[in-house]
Amino acid sequence: DSGVTQTPKHLITATGQRVTLRCSPRSGDLSVYWYQQSLDQGLQFLIQYYNGEERAKGNILERFSAQQFPDLHSELNLSSLELGDSALYFCASSVLGEPYNSPLHFGNGTRLTVT
Amino acid sequence: AQSVTQPDIHITVSEGASLELRCNYSYGATPYLFWYVQSPGQGLQLLLKYFSGDTLVQGIKGFEAEFKRSQSSFNLRKPSVHWSDAAEYFCAVVAYGGATNKLIFGTGTLLAVQP
């Protein structure tokens, strides 16, 4: 158990809808990272927050947004969903703000299916 | 841009046999390199990392990796594979982007273990 909690585990929704994925980092971790894993794109870095502030941005679509709250949990909002957004969304957390100075601990992911 | 390539999509080995998973990186200076493992239905778990110093790095679960600058490689090895090692293995590198740095993953190698 990594200590990173992601909810829900599974989500099925229709095209055009909006969903929110939630991540609770390990106790004491200040950074939260979001990744998307799909068969055709592999593991893609979306965005990182550190202590409530956006730290790094990857291949995140404009329809997607995220935030990190004062209690350090994070939410990833996906809107105007398309079939191609179906994927496994991972959250990871780490103590420090850089991916090289403290290891990332991954949750078990939220599987999103868009129909 | 920094990247990693995992040339083998799928590898099958017999239980008890040795294992080597290949990873090639693209970066001019010394990179920060990682190997992660993803078991079915699970998130990613860090096996080992290389930052500098000794080019042979020991990790968890009996894995090791060797950094070879001349070959731009960071191959993962295990002398004797167990059935429980069947999983997907990801090589990763920190991509530097000015003020922000990102952990970028390769496409993964799926390991099957034959009895």
PDB file of C-alpha atoms in Angstrom:
ATOM      1  CA  ASP A   1       0.000   0.000   0.000  1.00  0.00           C
ATOM      2  CA  SER A   2       1.589   3.244  -1.174  1.00  0.00           C
ATOM      3  CA  GLY A   3      -0.502   5.437   1.118  1.00  0.00           C
ATOM      4  CA  VAL A   4      -1.904   7.391  -1.828  1.00  0.00           C
ATOM      5  CA  THR A   5      -5.679   7.122  -2.093  1.00  0.00           C
ATOM      6  CA  GLN A   6      -7.586   7.698  -5.284  1.00  0.00           C
ATOM      7  CA  THR A   7     -11.357   7.791  -5.615  1.00  0.00           C
ATOM      8  CA  PRO A   8     -13.374   6.556  -7.291  1.00  0.00           C
ATOM      9  CA  LYS A   9     -11.717   3.374  -8.541  1.00  0.00           C
ATOM     10  CA  HIS A  10     -13.943   3.191 -11.599  1.00  0.00           C
ATOM     11  CA  LEU A  11     -16.009   5.806 -13.394  1.00  0.00           C
ATOM     12  CA  ILE A  12     -18.270   5.327 -16.390  1.00  0.00           C
ATOM     13  CA  THR A  13     -19.766   8.371 -18.015  1.00  0.00           C
ATOM     14  CA  ALA A  14     -21.019   9.666 -21.336  1.00  0.00           C
ATOM     15  CA  THR A  15     -19.395  11.934 -23.886  1.00  0.00           C
ATOM     16  CA  GLY A  16     -19.807  15.611 -23.125  1.00  0.00           C
ATOM     17  CA  GLN A  17     -20.005  15.069 -19.377  1.00  0.00           C
ATOM     18  CA  ARG A  18     -17.745  16.348 -16.622  1.00  0.00           C
ATOM     19  CA  VAL A  19     -16.100  14.284 -13.880  1.00  0.00           C
ATOM     20  CA  THR A  20     -13.888  14.909 -10.882  1.00  0.00           C
ATOM     21  CA  LEU A  21     -11.158  12.555  -9.755  1.00  0.00           C
ATOM     22  CA  ARG A  22      -9.845  12.833  -6.225  1.00  0.00           C
ATOM     23  CA  CYS A  23      -6.443  12.090  -4.751  1.00  0.00           C
ATOM     24  CA  SER A  24      -5.281  12.062  -1.146  1.00  0.00           C
ATOM     25  CA  PRO A  25      -1.492  12.051  -0.930  1.00  0.00           C
ATOM     26  CA  ARG A  26       0.590  10.184   1.614  1.00  0.00           C
ATOM     27  CA  SER A  27       0.742  11.842   4.979  1.00  0.00           C
ATOM     28  CA  GLY A  28       3.479  14.469   4.913  1.00  0.00           C
ATOM     29  CA  ASP A  29       3.800  14.633   1.131  1.00  0.00           C
ATOM     30  CA  LEU A  30       3.518  18.119  -0.333  1.00  0.00           C
ATOM     31  CA  SER A  31       3.596  17.303  -4.047  1.00  0.00           C
ATOM     32  CA  VAL A  32       0.845  15.712  -6.089  1.00  0.00           C
ATOM     33  CA  TYR A  33       1.315  14.578  -9.664  1.00  0.00           C
ATOM     34  CA  TRP A  34      -1.323  13.476 -12.165  1.00  0.00           C
ATOM     35  CA  TYR A  35      -0.629  11.022 -14.968  1.00  0.00           C
ATOM     36  CA  GLN A  36      -2.822   9.562 -17.690  1.00  0.00           C
ATOM     37  CA  GLN A  37      -2.185   6.005 -18.860  1.00  0.00           C
ATOM     38  CA  SER A  38      -3.710   4.767 -22.105  1.00  0.00           C
ATOM     39  CA  LEU A  39      -2.815   1.998 -24.514  1.00  0.00           C
ATOM     40  CA  ASP A  40      -1.919   4.333 -27.362  1.00  0.00           C
ATOM     41  CA  GLN A  41      -0.201   7.137 -25.426  1.00  0.00           C
ATOM     42  CA  GLY A  42       1.399   5.241 -22.551  1.00  0.00           C
ATOM     43  CA  LEU A  43       2.006   7.132 -19.312  1.00  0.00           C
ATOM     44  CA  GLN A  44       1.630  10.852 -19.911  1.00  0.00           C
ATOM     45  CA  PHE A  45       2.448  13.471 -17.291  1.00  0.00           C
ATOM     46  CA  LEU A  46      -0.412  15.917 -16.901  1.00  0.00           C
ATOM     47  CA  ILE A  47       0.338  18.306 -14.059  1.00  0.00           C
ATOM     48  CA  GLN A  48       2.059  18.696 -10.682  1.00  0.00           C
ATOM     49  CA  TYR A  49       1.126  20.717  -7.629  1.00  0.00           C
ATOM     50  CA  TYR A  50       3.406  21.508  -4.730  1.00  0.00           C
ATOM     51  CA  ASN A  51       1.989  22.819  -1.477  1.00  0.00           C
ATOM     52  CA  GLY A  52      -1.067  24.215  -3.187  1.00  0.00           C
ATOM     53  CA  GLU A  53       0.650  25.833  -6.156  1.00  0.00           C
ATOM     54  CA  GLU A  54       0.986  24.569  -9.705  1.00  0.00           C
ATOM     55  CA  ARG A  55       4.598  23.438 -10.153  1.00  0.00           C
ATOM     56  CA  ALA A  56       4.887  21.782 -13.555  1.00  0.00           C
ATOM     57  CA  LYS A  57       2.620  21.235 -16.501  1.00  0.00           C
ATOM     58  CA  GLY A  58       2.708  18.483 -19.058  1.00  0.00           C
ATOM     59  CA  ASN A  59       0.379  17.362 -21.789  1.00  0.00           C
ATOM     60  CA  ILE A  60      -2.784  18.494 -20.089  1.00  0.00           C
ATOM     61  CA  LEU A  61      -5.681  19.429 -22.332  1.00  0.00           C
ATOM     62  CA  GLU A  62      -7.489  22.733 -21.857  1.00  0.00           C
ATOM     63  CA  ARG A  63     -10.645  20.744 -21.024  1.00  0.00           C
ATOM     64  CA  PHE A  64      -8.804  19.349 -17.999  1.00  0.00           C
ATOM     65  CA  SER A  65      -7.953  21.265 -14.861  1.00  0.00           C
ATOM     66  CA  ALA A  66      -6.635  20.432 -11.427  1.00  0.00           C
ATOM     67  CA  GLN A  67      -6.103  21.988  -8.072  1.00  0.00           C
ATOM     68  CA  GLN A  68      -4.556  21.181  -4.732  1.00  0.00           C
ATOM     69  CA  PHE A  69      -6.423  22.201  -1.618  1.00  0.00           C
ATOM     70  CA  PRO A  70      -5.074  23.485   1.724  1.00  0.00           C
ATOM     71  CA  ASP A  71      -5.320  19.989   3.196  1.00  0.00           C
ATOM     72  CA  LEU A  72      -3.100  18.899   0.255  1.00  0.00           C
ATOM     73  CA  HIS A  73      -5.620  16.627  -1.421  1.00  0.00           C
ATOM     74  CA  SER A  74      -5.994  17.213  -5.125  1.00  0.00           C
ATOM     75  CA  GLU A  75      -8.755  16.997  -7.684  1.00  0.00           C
ATOM     76  CA  LEU A  76      -8.511  16.523 -11.421  1.00  0.00           C
ATOM     77  CA  ASN A  77     -11.500  17.854 -13.339  1.00  0.00           C
ATOM     78  CA  LEU A  78     -12.192  16.517 -16.804  1.00  0.00           C
ATOM     79  CA  SER A  79     -14.885  18.252 -18.857  1.00  0.00           C
ATOM     80  CA  SER A  80     -16.515  17.895 -22.274  1.00  0.00           C
ATOM     81  CA  LEU A  81     -15.403  14.300 -22.182  1.00  0.00           C
ATOM     82  CA  GLU A  82     -14.559  12.485 -25.400  1.00  0.00           C
ATOM     83  CA  LEU A  83     -14.176   8.794 -26.116  1.00  0.00           C
ATOM     84  CA  GLY A  84     -10.422   9.276 -26.301  1.00  0.00           C
ATOM     85  CA  ASP A  85     -10.313  10.420 -22.684  1.00  0.00           C
ATOM     86  CA  SER A  86     -10.971   6.861 -21.572  1.00  0.00           C
ATOM     87  CA  ALA A  87      -7.853   5.891 -19.637  1.00  0.00           C
ATOM     88  CA  LEU A  88      -6.389   5.088 -16.267  1.00  0.00           C
ATOM     89  CA  TYR A  89      -5.627   8.248 -14.321  1.00  0.00           C
ATOM     90  CA  PHE A  90      -2.916   7.995 -11.699  1.00  0.00           C
ATOM     91  CA  CYS A  91      -2.091  10.290  -8.888  1.00  0.00           C
ATOM     92  CA  ALA A  92       1.331  10.205  -7.257  1.00  0.00           C
ATOM     93  CA  SER A  93       2.727  12.098  -4.307  1.00  0.00           C
ATOM     94  CA  SER A  94       6.161  12.949  -2.991  1.00  0.00           C
ATOM     95  CA  VAL A  95       7.616  14.805  -0.055  1.00  0.00           C
ATOM     96  CA  LEU A  96       9.508  17.474  -1.968  1.00  0.00           C
ATOM     97  CA  GLY A  97       8.859  19.572  -5.037  1.00  0.00           C
ATOM     98  CA  GLU A  98      11.154  18.004  -7.614  1.00  0.00           C
ATOM     99  CA  PRO A  99      10.750  14.527  -9.142  1.00  0.00           C
ATOM    100  CA  TYR A 100      14.427  13.766  -8.602  1.00  0.00           C
ATOM    101  CA  ASN A 101      14.862  14.603  -4.939  1.00  0.00           C
ATOM    102  CA  SER A 102      12.121  12.427  -3.484  1.00  0.00           C
ATOM    103  CA  PRO A 103      10.510   9.335  -4.962  1.00  0.00           C
ATOM    104  CA  LEU A 104       6.997   9.376  -6.360  1.00  0.00           C
ATOM    105  CA  HIS A 105       4.462   7.102  -4.672  1.00  0.00           C
ATOM    106  CA  PHE A 106       1.576   6.129  -6.909  1.00  0.00           C
ATOM    107  CA  GLY A 107      -2.033   5.395  -6.106  1.00  0.00           C
ATOM    108  CA  ASN A 108      -3.896   2.538  -7.755  1.00  0.00           C
ATOM    109  CA  GLY A 109      -5.567   4.804 -10.262  1.00  0.00           C
ATOM    110  CA  THR A 110      -9.064   5.722 -11.394  1.00  0.00           C
ATOM    111  CA  ARG A 111     -10.252   3.931 -14.499  1.00  0.00           C
ATOM    112  CA  LEU A 112     -12.381   6.279 -16.575  1.00  0.00           C
ATOM    113  CA  THR A 113     -14.577   4.898 -19.319  1.00  0.00           C
ATOM    114  CA  VAL A 114     -16.341   7.351 -21.615  1.00  0.00           C
ATOM    115  CA  THR A 115     -19.193   5.863 -23.647  1.00  0.00           C
TER     116      THR A 115
ATOM    117  CA  ALA B   1      14.169  16.992 -25.028  1.00  0.00           C
ATOM    118  CA  GLN B   2      15.056  14.277 -22.586  1.00  0.00           C
ATOM    119  CA  SER B   3      13.386  10.939 -23.216  1.00  0.00           C
ATOM    120  CA  VAL B   4      13.703   7.225 -22.596  1.00  0.00           C
ATOM    121  CA  THR B   5      13.176   4.373 -25.019  1.00  0.00           C
ATOM    122  CA  GLN B   6      12.289   0.841 -24.072  1.00  0.00           C
ATOM    123  CA  PRO B   7      12.822  -1.194 -27.226  1.00  0.00           C
ATOM    124  CA  ASP B   8      11.149  -4.363 -25.977  1.00  0.00           C
ATOM    125  CA  ILE B   9       7.378  -4.214 -25.695  1.00  0.00           C
ATOM    126  CA  HIS B  10       6.996  -7.760 -24.398  1.00  0.00           C
ATOM    127  CA  ILE B  11       9.472 -10.271 -22.960  1.00  0.00           C
ATOM    128  CA  THR B  12       8.920 -13.827 -21.774  1.00  0.00           C
ATOM    129  CA  VAL B  13      11.407 -15.614 -19.534  1.00  0.00           C
ATOM    130  CA  SER B  14      11.335 -18.895 -17.662  1.00  0.00           C
ATOM    131  CA  GLU B  15      11.182 -18.884 -13.899  1.00  0.00           C
ATOM    132  CA  GLY B  16      14.698 -19.032 -12.513  1.00  0.00           C
ATOM    133  CA  ALA B  17      16.267 -17.558 -15.639  1.00  0.00           C
ATOM    134  CA  SER B  18      18.117 -14.267 -15.674  1.00  0.00           C
ATOM    135  CA  LEU B  19      16.462 -11.100 -16.915  1.00  0.00           C
ATOM    136  CA  GLU B  20      17.627  -7.934 -18.610  1.00  0.00           C
ATOM    137  CA  LEU B  21      15.230  -5.172 -19.617  1.00  0.00           C
ATOM    138  CA  ARG B  22      16.626  -2.480 -21.860  1.00  0.00           C
ATOM    139  CA  CYS B  23      16.313   1.262 -21.472  1.00  0.00           C
ATOM    140  CA  ASN B  24      18.046   3.932 -23.538  1.00  0.00           C
ATOM    141  CA  TYR B  25      17.959   7.580 -22.594  1.00  0.00           C
ATOM    142  CA  SER B  26      18.428  10.766 -24.509  1.00  0.00           C
ATOM    143  CA  TYR B  27      20.196  13.514 -22.579  1.00  0.00           C
ATOM    144  CA  GLY B  28      23.526  15.283 -22.895  1.00  0.00           C
ATOM    145  CA  ALA B  29      24.481  15.487 -19.237  1.00  0.00           C
ATOM    146  CA  THR B  30      24.110  12.905 -16.476  1.00  0.00           C
ATOM    147  CA  PRO B  31      20.413  12.137 -16.213  1.00  0.00           C
ATOM    148  CA  TYR B  32      18.285  11.200 -13.237  1.00  0.00           C
ATOM    149  CA  LEU B  33      17.020   7.711 -14.133  1.00  0.00           C
ATOM    150  CA  PHE B  34      14.453   5.431 -12.529  1.00  0.00           C
ATOM    151  CA  TRP B  35      12.880   2.021 -12.932  1.00  0.00           C
ATOM    152  CA  TYR B  36       9.293   1.465 -11.809  1.00  0.00           C
ATOM    153  CA  VAL B  37       7.178  -1.702 -11.787  1.00  0.00           C
ATOM    154  CA  GLN B  38       3.424  -1.900 -12.263  1.00  0.00           C
ATOM    155  CA  SER B  39       1.656  -5.079 -11.202  1.00  0.00           C
ATOM    156  CA  PRO B  40      -1.798  -5.781 -12.645  1.00  0.00           C
ATOM    157  CA  GLY B  41      -4.408  -3.476 -11.174  1.00  0.00           C
ATOM    158  CA  GLN B  42      -1.824  -1.573  -9.169  1.00  0.00           C
ATOM    159  CA  GLY B  43      -0.047   1.722  -9.310  1.00  0.00           C
ATOM    160  CA  LEU B  44       3.639   2.075 -10.059  1.00  0.00           C
ATOM    161  CA  GLN B  45       6.263   1.173  -7.479  1.00  0.00           C
ATOM    162  CA  LEU B  46       9.808   2.497  -7.506  1.00  0.00           C
ATOM    163  CA  LEU B  47      12.415  -0.267  -7.944  1.00  0.00           C
ATOM    164  CA  LEU B  48      15.570   1.846  -8.018  1.00  0.00           C
ATOM    165  CA  LYS B  49      17.043   5.159  -9.089  1.00  0.00           C
ATOM    166  CA  TYR B  50      20.324   6.551 -10.381  1.00  0.00           C
ATOM    167  CA  PHE B  51      21.469  10.098  -9.756  1.00  0.00           C
ATOM    168  CA  SER B  52      25.265   9.920  -9.758  1.00  0.00           C
ATOM    169  CA  GLY B  53      28.162   7.950  -8.325  1.00  0.00           C
ATOM    170  CA  ASP B  54      28.350   4.184  -8.520  1.00  0.00           C
ATOM    171  CA  THR B  55      27.003   3.130 -11.903  1.00  0.00           C
ATOM    172  CA  LEU B  56      25.620  -0.155 -10.563  1.00  0.00           C
ATOM    173  CA  VAL B  57      22.507   0.541  -8.534  1.00  0.00           C
ATOM    174  CA  GLN B  58      20.782  -1.948  -6.270  1.00  0.00           C
ATOM    175  CA  GLY B  59      17.039  -1.845  -5.827  1.00  0.00           C
ATOM    176  CA  ILE B  60      14.242  -3.673  -4.129  1.00  0.00           C
ATOM    177  CA  LYS B  61      13.070  -7.203  -4.914  1.00  0.00           C
ATOM    178  CA  GLY B  62      16.570  -8.278  -6.015  1.00  0.00           C
ATOM    179  CA  PHE B  63      16.753  -5.942  -9.021  1.00  0.00           C
ATOM    180  CA  GLU B  64      19.776  -3.957 -10.096  1.00  0.00           C
ATOM    181  CA  ALA B  65      20.496  -1.584 -12.961  1.00  0.00           C
ATOM    182  CA  GLU B  66      23.685  -0.382 -14.570  1.00  0.00           C
ATOM    183  CA  PHE B  67      24.188   3.109 -15.939  1.00  0.00           C
ATOM    184  CA  LYS B  68      26.392   3.115 -19.036  1.00  0.00           C
ATOM    185  CA  ARG B  69      27.081   6.579 -20.348  1.00  0.00           C
ATOM    186  CA  SER B  70      28.906   5.317 -23.448  1.00  0.00           C
ATOM    187  CA  GLN B  71      25.802   3.407 -24.505  1.00  0.00           C
ATOM    188  CA  SER B  72      23.211   5.850 -23.106  1.00  0.00           C
ATOM    189  CA  SER B  73      21.660   2.898 -21.370  1.00  0.00           C
ATOM    190  CA  PHE B  74      20.210   2.045 -17.984  1.00  0.00           C
ATOM    191  CA  ASN B  75      19.289  -1.623 -18.219  1.00  0.00           C
ATOM    192  CA  LEU B  76      17.454  -3.444 -15.457  1.00  0.00           C
ATOM    193  CA  ARG B  77      18.665  -6.896 -14.433  1.00  0.00           C
ATOM    194  CA  LYS B  78      17.739  -9.706 -12.123  1.00  0.00           C
ATOM    195  CA  PRO B  79      19.783 -12.914 -11.838  1.00  0.00           C
ATOM    196  CA  SER B  80      16.864 -15.260 -11.186  1.00  0.00           C
ATOM    197  CA  VAL B  81      13.275 -14.366 -12.023  1.00  0.00           C
ATOM    198  CA  HIS B  82      10.349 -15.421  -9.847  1.00  0.00           C
ATOM    199  CA  TRP B  83       6.775 -15.877 -11.072  1.00  0.00           C
ATOM    200  CA  SER B  84       5.757 -12.900  -8.966  1.00  0.00           C
ATOM    201  CA  ASP B  85       7.985 -10.651 -11.117  1.00  0.00           C
ATOM    202  CA  ALA B  86       5.458 -10.828 -13.955  1.00  0.00           C
ATOM    203  CA  ALA B  87       4.434  -7.198 -14.397  1.00  0.00           C
ATOM    204  CA  GLU B  88       5.045  -4.169 -16.566  1.00  0.00           C
ATOM    205  CA  TYR B  89       8.323  -2.335 -16.101  1.00  0.00           C
ATOM    206  CA  PHE B  90       8.848   1.336 -16.858  1.00  0.00           C
ATOM    207  CA  CYS B  91      12.057   3.250 -17.240  1.00  0.00           C
ATOM    208  CA  ALA B  92      11.799   6.962 -16.482  1.00  0.00           C
ATOM    209  CA  VAL B  93      13.960  10.081 -16.719  1.00  0.00           C
ATOM    210  CA  VAL B  94      13.659  13.567 -15.324  1.00  0.00           C
ATOM    211  CA  ALA B  95      13.133  16.012 -18.157  1.00  0.00           C
ATOM    212  CA  TYR B  96      14.452  19.480 -17.348  1.00  0.00           C
ATOM    213  CA  GLY B  97      12.389  22.414 -18.524  1.00  0.00           C
ATOM    214  CA  GLY B  98      13.902  25.539 -17.059  1.00  0.00           C
ATOM    215  CA  ALA B  99      12.103  26.189 -13.826  1.00  0.00           C
ATOM    216  CA  THR B 100      10.048  23.023 -14.001  1.00  0.00           C
ATOM    217  CA  ASN B 101      11.093  19.420 -14.193  1.00  0.00           C
ATOM    218  CA  LYS B 102       9.009  16.428 -15.121  1.00  0.00           C
ATOM    219  CA  LEU B 103       9.310  12.676 -14.697  1.00  0.00           C
ATOM    220  CA  ILE B 104       8.875  11.156 -18.159  1.00  0.00           C
ATOM    221  CA  PHE B 105       8.183   7.463 -18.615  1.00  0.00           C
ATOM    222  CA  GLY B 106       9.070   5.070 -21.379  1.00  0.00           C
ATOM    223  CA  THR B 107       6.437   2.969 -23.066  1.00  0.00           C
ATOM    224  CA  GLY B 108       7.017   0.016 -20.774  1.00  0.00           C
ATOM    225  CA  THR B 109       8.073  -3.617 -21.129  1.00  0.00           C
ATOM    226  CA  LEU B 110       5.575  -6.289 -20.223  1.00  0.00           C
ATOM    227  CA  LEU B 111       7.275  -9.247 -18.578  1.00  0.00           C
ATOM    228  CA  ALA B 112       5.711 -12.698 -18.636  1.00  0.00           C
ATOM    229  CA  VAL B 113       7.229 -15.513 -16.572  1.00  0.00           C
ATOM    230  CA  GLN B 114       6.853 -19.115 -17.701  1.00  0.00           C
ATOM    231  CA  PRO B 115       6.821 -21.886 -15.093  1.00  0.00           C
TER     232      PRO B 115
END
